[in-house]
Short mmCIF file of C-alpha atoms and ligand atoms in Angstrom, two decimals:
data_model
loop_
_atom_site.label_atom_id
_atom_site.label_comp_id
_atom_site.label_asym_id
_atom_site.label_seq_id
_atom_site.Cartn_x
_atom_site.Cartn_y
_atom_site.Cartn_z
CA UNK I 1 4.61 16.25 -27.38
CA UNK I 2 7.46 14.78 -25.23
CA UNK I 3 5.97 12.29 -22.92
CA UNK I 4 5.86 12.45 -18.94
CA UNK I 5 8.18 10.10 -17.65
CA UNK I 6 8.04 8.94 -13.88
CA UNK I 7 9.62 6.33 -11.21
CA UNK I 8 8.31 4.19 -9.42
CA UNK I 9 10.03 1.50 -6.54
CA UNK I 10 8.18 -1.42 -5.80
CA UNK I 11 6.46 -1.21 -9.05
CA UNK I 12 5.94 -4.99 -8.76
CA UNK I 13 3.95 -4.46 -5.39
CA UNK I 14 0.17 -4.48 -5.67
CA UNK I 15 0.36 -0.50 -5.52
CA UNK I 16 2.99 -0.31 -8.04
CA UNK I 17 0.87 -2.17 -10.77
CA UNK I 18 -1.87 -0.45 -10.57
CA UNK I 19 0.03 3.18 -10.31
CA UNK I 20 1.95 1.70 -13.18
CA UNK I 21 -1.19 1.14 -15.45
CA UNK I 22 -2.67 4.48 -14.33
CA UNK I 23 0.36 6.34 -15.73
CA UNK I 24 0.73 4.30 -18.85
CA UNK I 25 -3.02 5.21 -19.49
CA UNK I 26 -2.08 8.62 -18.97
CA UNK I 27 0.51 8.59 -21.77
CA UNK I 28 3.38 8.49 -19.38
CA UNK I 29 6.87 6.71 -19.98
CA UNK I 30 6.94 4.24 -16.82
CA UNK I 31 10.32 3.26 -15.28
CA UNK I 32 10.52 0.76 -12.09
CA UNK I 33 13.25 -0.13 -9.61
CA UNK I 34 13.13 -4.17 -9.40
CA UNK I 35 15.25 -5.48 -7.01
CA UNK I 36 16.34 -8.90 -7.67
CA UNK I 37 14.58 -11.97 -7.02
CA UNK I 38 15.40 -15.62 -7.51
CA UNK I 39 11.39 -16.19 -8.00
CA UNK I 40 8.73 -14.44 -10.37
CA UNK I 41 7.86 -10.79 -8.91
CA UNK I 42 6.24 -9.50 -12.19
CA UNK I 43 2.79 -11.50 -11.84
CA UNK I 44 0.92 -8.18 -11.05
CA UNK I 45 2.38 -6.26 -14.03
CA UNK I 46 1.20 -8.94 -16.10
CA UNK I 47 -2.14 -9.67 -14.20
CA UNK I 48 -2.95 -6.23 -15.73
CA UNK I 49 -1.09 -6.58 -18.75
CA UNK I 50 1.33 -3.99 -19.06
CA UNK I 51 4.86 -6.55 -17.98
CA UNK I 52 6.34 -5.30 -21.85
CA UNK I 53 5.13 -1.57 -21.18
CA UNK I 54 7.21 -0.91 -18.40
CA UNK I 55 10.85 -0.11 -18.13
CA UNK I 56 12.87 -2.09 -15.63
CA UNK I 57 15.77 -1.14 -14.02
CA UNK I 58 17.89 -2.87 -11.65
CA UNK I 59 18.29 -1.43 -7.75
CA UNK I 60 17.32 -2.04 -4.23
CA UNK I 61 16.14 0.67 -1.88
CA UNK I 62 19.35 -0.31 0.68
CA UNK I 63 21.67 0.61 -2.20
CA UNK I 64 22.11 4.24 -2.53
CA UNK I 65 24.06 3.97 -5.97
CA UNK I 66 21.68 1.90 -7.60
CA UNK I 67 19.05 4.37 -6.65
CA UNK I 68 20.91 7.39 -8.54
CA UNK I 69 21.30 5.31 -11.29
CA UNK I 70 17.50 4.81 -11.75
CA UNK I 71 17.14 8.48 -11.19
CA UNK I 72 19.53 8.91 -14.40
CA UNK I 73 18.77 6.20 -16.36
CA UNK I 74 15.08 7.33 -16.00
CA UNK I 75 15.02 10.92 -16.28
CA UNK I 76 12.02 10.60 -13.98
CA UNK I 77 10.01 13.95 -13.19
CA UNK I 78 7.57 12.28 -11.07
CA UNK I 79 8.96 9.56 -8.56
CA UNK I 80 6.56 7.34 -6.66
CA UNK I 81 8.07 5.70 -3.42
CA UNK I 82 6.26 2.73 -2.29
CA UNK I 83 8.68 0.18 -1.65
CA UNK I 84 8.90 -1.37 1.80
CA UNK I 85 8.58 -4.23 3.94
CA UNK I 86 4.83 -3.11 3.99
CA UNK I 87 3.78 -6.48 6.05
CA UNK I 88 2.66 -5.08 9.79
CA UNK I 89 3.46 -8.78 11.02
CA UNK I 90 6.91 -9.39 9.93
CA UNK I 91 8.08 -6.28 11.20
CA UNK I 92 8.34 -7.58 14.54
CA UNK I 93 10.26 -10.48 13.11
CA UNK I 94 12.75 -8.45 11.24
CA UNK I 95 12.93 -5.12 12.75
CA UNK I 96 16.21 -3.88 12.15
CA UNK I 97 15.07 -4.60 7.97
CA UNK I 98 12.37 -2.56 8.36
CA UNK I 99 14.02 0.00 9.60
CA UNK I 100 16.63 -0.27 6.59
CA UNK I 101 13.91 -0.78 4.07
CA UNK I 102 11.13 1.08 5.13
CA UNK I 103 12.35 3.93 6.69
CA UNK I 104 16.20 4.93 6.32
CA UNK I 105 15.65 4.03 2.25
CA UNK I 106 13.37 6.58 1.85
CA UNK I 107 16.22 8.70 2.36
CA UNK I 108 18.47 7.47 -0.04
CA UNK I 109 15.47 7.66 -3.09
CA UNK I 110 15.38 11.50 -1.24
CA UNK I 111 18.64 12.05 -1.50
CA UNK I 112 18.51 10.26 -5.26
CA UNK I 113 16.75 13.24 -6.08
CA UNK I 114 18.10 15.67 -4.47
CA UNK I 115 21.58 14.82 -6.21
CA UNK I 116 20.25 14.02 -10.22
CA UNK I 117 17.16 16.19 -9.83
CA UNK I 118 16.06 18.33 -7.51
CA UNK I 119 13.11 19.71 -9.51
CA UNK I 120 11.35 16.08 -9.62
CA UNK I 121 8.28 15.78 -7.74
CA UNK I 122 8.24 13.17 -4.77
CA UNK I 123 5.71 11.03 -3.67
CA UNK I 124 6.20 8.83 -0.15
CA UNK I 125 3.88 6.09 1.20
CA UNK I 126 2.91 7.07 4.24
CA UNK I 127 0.43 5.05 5.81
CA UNK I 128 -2.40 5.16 8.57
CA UNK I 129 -0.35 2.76 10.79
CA UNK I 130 1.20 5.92 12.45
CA UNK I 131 -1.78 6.73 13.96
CA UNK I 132 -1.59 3.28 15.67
CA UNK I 133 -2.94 3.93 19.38
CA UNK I 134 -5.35 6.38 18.02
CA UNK I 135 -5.36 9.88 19.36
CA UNK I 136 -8.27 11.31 17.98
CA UNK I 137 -12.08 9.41 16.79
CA UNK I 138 -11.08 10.20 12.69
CA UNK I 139 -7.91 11.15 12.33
CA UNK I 140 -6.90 13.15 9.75
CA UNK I 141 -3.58 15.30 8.60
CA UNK I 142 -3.24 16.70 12.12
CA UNK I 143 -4.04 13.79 14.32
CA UNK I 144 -0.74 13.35 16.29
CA UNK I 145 0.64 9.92 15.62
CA UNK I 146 1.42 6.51 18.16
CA UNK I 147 2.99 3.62 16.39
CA UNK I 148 2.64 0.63 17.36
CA UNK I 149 4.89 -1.78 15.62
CA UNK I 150 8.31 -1.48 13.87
CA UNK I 151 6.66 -1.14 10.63
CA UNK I 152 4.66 1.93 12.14
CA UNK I 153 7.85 3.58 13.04
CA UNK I 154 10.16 3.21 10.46
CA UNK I 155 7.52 4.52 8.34
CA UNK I 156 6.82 7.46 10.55
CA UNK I 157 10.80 8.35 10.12
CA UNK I 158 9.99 8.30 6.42
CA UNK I 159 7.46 10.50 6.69
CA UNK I 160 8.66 12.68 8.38
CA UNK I 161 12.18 12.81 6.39
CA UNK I 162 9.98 13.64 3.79
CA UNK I 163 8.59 16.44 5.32
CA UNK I 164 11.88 17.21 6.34
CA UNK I 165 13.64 17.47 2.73
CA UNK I 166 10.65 19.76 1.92
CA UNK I 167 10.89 22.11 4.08
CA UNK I 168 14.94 21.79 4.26
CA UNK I 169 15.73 21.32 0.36
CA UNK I 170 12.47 23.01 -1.05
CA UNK I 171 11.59 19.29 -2.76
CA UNK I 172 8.20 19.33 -4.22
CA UNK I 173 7.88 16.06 -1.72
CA UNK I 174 4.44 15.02 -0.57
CA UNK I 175 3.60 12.34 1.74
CA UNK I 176 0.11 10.20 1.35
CA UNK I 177 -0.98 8.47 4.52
CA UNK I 178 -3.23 6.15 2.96
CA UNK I 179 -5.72 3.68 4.66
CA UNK I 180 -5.63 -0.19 4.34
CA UNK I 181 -6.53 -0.29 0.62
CA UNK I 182 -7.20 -3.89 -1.14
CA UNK I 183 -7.56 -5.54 -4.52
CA UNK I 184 -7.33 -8.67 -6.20
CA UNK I 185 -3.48 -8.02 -6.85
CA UNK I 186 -3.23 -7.98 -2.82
CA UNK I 187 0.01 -10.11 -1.25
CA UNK I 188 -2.29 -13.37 0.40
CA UNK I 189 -0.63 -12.80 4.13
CA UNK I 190 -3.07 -8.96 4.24
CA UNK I 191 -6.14 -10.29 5.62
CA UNK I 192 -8.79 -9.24 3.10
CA UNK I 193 -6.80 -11.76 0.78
CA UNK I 194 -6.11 -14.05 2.92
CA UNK I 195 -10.16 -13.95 3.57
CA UNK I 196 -10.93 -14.12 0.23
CA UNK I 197 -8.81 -16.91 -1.25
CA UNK I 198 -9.86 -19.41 1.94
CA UNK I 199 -13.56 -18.51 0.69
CA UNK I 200 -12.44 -19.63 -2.61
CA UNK I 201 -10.82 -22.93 -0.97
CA UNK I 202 -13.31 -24.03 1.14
CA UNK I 203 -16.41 -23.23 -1.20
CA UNK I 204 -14.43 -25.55 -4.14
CA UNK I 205 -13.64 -28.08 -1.53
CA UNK I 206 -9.99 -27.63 -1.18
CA UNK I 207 -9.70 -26.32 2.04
CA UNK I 208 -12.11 -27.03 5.44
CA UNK I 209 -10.89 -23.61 7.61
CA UNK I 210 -9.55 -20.46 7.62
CA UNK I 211 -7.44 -19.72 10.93
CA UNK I 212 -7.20 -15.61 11.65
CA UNK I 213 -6.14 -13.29 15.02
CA UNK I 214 -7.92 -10.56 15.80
CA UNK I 215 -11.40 -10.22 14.04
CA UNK I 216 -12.57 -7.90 16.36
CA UNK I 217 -9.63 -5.07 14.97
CA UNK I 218 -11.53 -2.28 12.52
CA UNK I 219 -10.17 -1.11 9.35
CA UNK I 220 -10.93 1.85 6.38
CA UNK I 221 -10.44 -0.19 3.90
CA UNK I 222 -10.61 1.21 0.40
CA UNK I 223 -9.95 -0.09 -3.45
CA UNK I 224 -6.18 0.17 -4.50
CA UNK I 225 -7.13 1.47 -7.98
CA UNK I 226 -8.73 4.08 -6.09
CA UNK I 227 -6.08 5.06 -4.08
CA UNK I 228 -3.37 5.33 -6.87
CA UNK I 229 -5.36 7.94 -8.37
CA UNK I 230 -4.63 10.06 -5.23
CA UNK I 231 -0.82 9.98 -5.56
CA UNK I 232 -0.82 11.07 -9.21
CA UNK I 233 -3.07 14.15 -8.13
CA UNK I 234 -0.78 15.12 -5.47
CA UNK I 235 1.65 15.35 -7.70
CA UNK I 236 0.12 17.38 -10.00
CA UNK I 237 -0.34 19.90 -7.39
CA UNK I 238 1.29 23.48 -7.46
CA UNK I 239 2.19 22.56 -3.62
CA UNK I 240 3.98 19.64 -2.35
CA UNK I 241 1.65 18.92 0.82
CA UNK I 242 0.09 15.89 2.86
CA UNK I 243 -3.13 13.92 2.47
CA UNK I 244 -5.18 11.32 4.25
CA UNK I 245 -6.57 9.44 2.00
CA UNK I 246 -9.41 7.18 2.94
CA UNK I 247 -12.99 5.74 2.64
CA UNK I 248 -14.45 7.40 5.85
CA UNK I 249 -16.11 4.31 7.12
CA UNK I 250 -14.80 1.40 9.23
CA UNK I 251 -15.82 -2.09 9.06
CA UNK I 252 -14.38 -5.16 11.54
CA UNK I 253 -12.60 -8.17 10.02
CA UNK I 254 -15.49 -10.00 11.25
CA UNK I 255 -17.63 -8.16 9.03
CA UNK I 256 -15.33 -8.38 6.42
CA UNK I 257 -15.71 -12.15 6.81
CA UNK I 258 -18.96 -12.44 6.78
CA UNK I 259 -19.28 -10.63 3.34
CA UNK I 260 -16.80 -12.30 1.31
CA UNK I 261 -17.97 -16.05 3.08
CA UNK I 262 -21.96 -15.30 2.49
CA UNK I 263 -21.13 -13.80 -1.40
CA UNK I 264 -20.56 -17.83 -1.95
CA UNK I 265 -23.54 -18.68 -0.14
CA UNK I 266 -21.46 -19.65 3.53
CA UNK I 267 -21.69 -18.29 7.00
CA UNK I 268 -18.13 -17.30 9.05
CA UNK I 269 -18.82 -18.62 11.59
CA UNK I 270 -19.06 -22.40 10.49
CA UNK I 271 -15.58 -22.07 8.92
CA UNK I 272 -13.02 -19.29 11.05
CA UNK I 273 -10.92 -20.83 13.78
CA UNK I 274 -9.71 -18.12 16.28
CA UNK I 275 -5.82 -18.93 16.39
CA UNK I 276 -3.70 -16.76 18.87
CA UNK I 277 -0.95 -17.71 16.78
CA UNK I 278 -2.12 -14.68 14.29
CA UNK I 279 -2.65 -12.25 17.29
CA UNK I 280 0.02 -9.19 17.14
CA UNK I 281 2.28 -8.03 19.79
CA UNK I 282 1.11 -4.49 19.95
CA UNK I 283 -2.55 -4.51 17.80
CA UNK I 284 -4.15 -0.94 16.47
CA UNK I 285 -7.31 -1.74 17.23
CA UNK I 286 -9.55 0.73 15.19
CA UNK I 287 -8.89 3.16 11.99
CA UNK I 288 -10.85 5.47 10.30
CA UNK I 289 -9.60 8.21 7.94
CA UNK I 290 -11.26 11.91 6.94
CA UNK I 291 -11.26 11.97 3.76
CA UNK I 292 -11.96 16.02 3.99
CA UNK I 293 -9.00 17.38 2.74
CA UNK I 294 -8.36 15.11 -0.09
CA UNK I 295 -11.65 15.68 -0.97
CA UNK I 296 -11.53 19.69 -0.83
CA UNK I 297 -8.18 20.08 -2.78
CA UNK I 298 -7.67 17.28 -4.94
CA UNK I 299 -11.42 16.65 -5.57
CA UNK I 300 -10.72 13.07 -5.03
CA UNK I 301 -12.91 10.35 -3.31
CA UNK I 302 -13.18 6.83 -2.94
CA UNK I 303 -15.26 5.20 -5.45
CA UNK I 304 -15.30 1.86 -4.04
CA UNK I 305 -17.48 0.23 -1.17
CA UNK I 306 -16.30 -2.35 1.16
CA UNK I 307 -19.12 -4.71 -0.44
CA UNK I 308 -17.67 -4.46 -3.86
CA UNK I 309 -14.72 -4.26 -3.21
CA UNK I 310 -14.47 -7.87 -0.90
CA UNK I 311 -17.06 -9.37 -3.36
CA UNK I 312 -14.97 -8.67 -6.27
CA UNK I 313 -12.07 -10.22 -4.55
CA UNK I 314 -13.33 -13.41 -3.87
CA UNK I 315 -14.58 -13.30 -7.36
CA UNK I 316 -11.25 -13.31 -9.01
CA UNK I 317 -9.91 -15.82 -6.61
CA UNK I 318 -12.65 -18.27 -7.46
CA UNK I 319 -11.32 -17.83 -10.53
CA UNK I 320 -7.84 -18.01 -9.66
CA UNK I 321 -8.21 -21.11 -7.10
CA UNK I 322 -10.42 -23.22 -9.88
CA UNK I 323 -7.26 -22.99 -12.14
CA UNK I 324 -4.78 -24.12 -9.49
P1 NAP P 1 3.54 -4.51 -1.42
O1 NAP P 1 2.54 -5.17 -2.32
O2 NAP P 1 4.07 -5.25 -0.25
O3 NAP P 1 4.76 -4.05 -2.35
C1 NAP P 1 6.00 -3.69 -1.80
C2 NAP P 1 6.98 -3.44 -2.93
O4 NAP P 1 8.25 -3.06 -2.37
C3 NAP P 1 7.27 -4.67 -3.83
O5 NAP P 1 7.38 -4.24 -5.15
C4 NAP P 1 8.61 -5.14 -3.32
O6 NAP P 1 9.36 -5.86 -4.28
C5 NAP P 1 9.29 -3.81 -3.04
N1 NAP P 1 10.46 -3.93 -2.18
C6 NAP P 1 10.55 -4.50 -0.96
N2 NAP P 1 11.81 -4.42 -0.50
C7 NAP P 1 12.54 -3.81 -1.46
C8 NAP P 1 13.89 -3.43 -1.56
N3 NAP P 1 14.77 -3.69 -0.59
N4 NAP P 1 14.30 -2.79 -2.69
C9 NAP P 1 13.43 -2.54 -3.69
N5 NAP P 1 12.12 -2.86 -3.65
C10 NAP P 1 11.69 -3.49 -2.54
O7 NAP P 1 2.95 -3.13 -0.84
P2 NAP P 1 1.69 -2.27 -1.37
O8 NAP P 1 0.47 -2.76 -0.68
O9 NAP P 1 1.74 -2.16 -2.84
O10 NAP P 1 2.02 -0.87 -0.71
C11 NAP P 1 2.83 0.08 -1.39
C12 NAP P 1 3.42 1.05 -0.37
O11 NAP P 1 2.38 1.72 0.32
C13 NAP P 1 4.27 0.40 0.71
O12 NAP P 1 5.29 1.30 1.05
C14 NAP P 1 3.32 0.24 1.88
O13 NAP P 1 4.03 0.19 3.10
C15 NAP P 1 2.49 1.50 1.73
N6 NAP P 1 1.12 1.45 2.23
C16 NAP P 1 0.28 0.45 1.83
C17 NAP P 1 -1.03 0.44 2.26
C18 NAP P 1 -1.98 -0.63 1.83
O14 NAP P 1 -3.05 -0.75 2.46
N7 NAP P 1 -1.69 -1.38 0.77
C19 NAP P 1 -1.49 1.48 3.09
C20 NAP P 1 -0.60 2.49 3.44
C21 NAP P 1 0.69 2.49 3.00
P3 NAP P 1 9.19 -7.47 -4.46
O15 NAP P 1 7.88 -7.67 -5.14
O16 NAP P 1 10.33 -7.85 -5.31
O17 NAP P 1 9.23 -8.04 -3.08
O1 G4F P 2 -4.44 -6.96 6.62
P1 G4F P 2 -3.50 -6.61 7.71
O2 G4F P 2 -2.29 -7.46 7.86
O3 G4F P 2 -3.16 -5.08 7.51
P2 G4F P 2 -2.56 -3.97 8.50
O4 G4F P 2 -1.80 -4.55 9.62
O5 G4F P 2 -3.68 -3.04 8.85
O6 G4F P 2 -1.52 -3.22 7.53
C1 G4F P 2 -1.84 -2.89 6.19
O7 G4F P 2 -2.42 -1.62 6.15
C2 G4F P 2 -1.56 -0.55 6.57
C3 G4F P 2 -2.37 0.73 6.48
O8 G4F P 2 -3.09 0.91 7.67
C4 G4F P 2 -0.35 -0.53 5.65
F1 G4F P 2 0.47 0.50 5.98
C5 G4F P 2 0.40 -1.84 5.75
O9 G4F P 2 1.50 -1.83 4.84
C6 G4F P 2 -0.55 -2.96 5.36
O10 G4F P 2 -0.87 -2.82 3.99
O11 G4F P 2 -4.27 -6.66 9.12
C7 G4F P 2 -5.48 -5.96 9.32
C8 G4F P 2 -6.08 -6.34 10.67
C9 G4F P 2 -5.09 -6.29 11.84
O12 G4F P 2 -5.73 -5.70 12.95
C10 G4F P 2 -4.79 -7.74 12.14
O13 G4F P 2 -4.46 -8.02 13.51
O14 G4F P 2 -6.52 -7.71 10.60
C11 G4F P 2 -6.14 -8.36 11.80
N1 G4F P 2 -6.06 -9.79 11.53
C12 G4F P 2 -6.81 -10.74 12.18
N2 G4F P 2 -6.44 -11.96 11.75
C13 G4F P 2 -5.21 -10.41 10.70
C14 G4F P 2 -5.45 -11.77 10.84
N3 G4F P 2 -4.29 -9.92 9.86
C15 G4F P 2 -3.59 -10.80 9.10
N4 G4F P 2 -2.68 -10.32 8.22
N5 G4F P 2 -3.77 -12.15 9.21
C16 G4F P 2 -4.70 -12.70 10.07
O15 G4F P 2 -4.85 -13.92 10.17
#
């Protein structure tokens, strides 16, 4: 049987990876658009050991030719779009990039499509960050949306472009606003990681505090290997639609603290330092995702509490921090 082959950009992201390994498990041929770096970007692929199972091909989501390469080169029918300037933070640094990156691109990898093959299915990473200034107690596919940051609205133009070349160009294009989701693989500036790899520091004695903003914001925070397995399903759907996808529960960042910190045997509050330098122009203060219709038509669910999840985190950054 011929195998399935897909695309994905930012394949070396912490989404990427694990999307990666879920399609290579699945039998498929795996293609990924790595933009050039002068440091190492592959440490995820090979954190899960698939770095020689992948195909690599050269672009950057700015550069529309690059992108139709890929789509040749790969003969993709599935393409997964998660690059972006996914850091909520920087986005008021660098606007004007992520607008380029994070929403205009998604347009060109549309339009990539659209040109080599229109019959390829289309996945976008939407995200619960359009919600922002919530509108509704759980929001869910037809909660209307508030950004609050640049990242928030360059991804709502994604999304809905997206929507857009669906309904315009009859792309099988669906959109997945996922909830915060976390791992082991995530980038250390997120705050579960950040939380997590300062427990590691201070327990081995290699670092006395952990400075954060806001610990009073709430999050649905959910396992990344969990949420990968979403995008594949919508995929396989007769029906390009959308999907909230999260846990259905939200936790503070002070809770979050106090899991990872007591897992070693510490308390928060002898170690976090409230430092306005980490609070955020604009903050969304609360998030929590229904699940429901994620649930109902592509029978998927979280499988991952908050407690394993942060537990297993600081596990593998003991680990990580010991070898340093
Ligand atoms: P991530 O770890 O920050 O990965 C981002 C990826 O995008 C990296 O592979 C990065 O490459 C790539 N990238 C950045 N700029 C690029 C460019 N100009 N050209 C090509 N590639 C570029 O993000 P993630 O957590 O895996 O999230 C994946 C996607 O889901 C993102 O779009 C994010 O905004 C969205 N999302 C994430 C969450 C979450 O909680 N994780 C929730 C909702 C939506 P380098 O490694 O080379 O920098
Ligand atoms: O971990 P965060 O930086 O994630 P944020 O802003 O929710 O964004 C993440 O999730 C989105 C989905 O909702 C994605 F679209 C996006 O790409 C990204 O993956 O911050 C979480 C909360 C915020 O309220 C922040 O103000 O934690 C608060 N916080 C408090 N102290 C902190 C800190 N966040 C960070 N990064 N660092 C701190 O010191």
């Amino acid at each position: 049987m011929q195998s399935r082959k897909a695309l994905i950009t930012g394949i070396t992201g912490q989404d990427g990876a694990y999307l990666a390994k879920l399609l290579i498990d699945k039998g498929y041929e795996v293609y990924g658009v790595h933009a050039r770096r002068s440091t190492d970007a592959l440490w995820r692929l090979r954190y899960l050991g698939i770095e020689k199972e992948v195909t690599l091909l050269g672009g950057d989501m700015t550069d529309l030719p690059s992108l139709l390469r890929c789509m040749e080169k790969s003969a993709a029918g599935e393409v997964y779009n998660l690059a972006a300037q996914s850091f909520v933070g920087t986005s008021w640094e660098q606007p004007i990039l992520t607008a380029n990156v994070t929403g205009v691109s998604v347009v060109n990898m549309l339009e990539a499509v659209r040109t080599v093959n229109p019959k390829a299915r289309f996945y976008q990473a939407s995200t619960s960050e359009m919600f922002g200034l919530i509108q509704e107690a759980m929001q869910s596919e037809t909660t209307p949306f508030y950004p609050r940051s640049p990242y928030g609205a360059a991804k709502l133009y994604g999304h809905w472009m997206t929507v857009n070349y669906r309904e315009s160009f009859g792309l099988h294009a669906s959109s997945g606003i996922l909830f915060n989701h976390e791992s082991p693989l995530r980038g250390i500036e997120f705050v579960t990681r950040k939380v997590t790899d300062a427990v590691a520091r201070i327990k081995l004695g290699k670092q006395k505090e952990l400075r954060l903003g806001n610990i009073d914001a709430k999050r649905d925070w959910g396992f990344a290997g969990d949420y990968v397995e979403a995008m594949w399903l919508m995929l396989q759907q007769d029906m390009a639609e959308d999907y909230v996808i999260a846990t259905g529960r939200t936790t503070t960042v002070r809770d979050m603290c106090a899991i990872a910190f007591a897992h070693v045997g510490l308390a928060y509050q002898d170690h976090v330092v409230i430092d306005p330098a980490f609070y955020r122009p604009a903050e969304v203060d609360v998030l929590l995702g229904s699940p429901a219709k994620a649930k109902a038509k592509l029978g998927w669910e979280a499988k991952t509490d908050l407690n394993t999840l942060i537990t297993g985190m600081v596990d593998a950054d003991m680990v990580r921090v010991s070898q340093d």
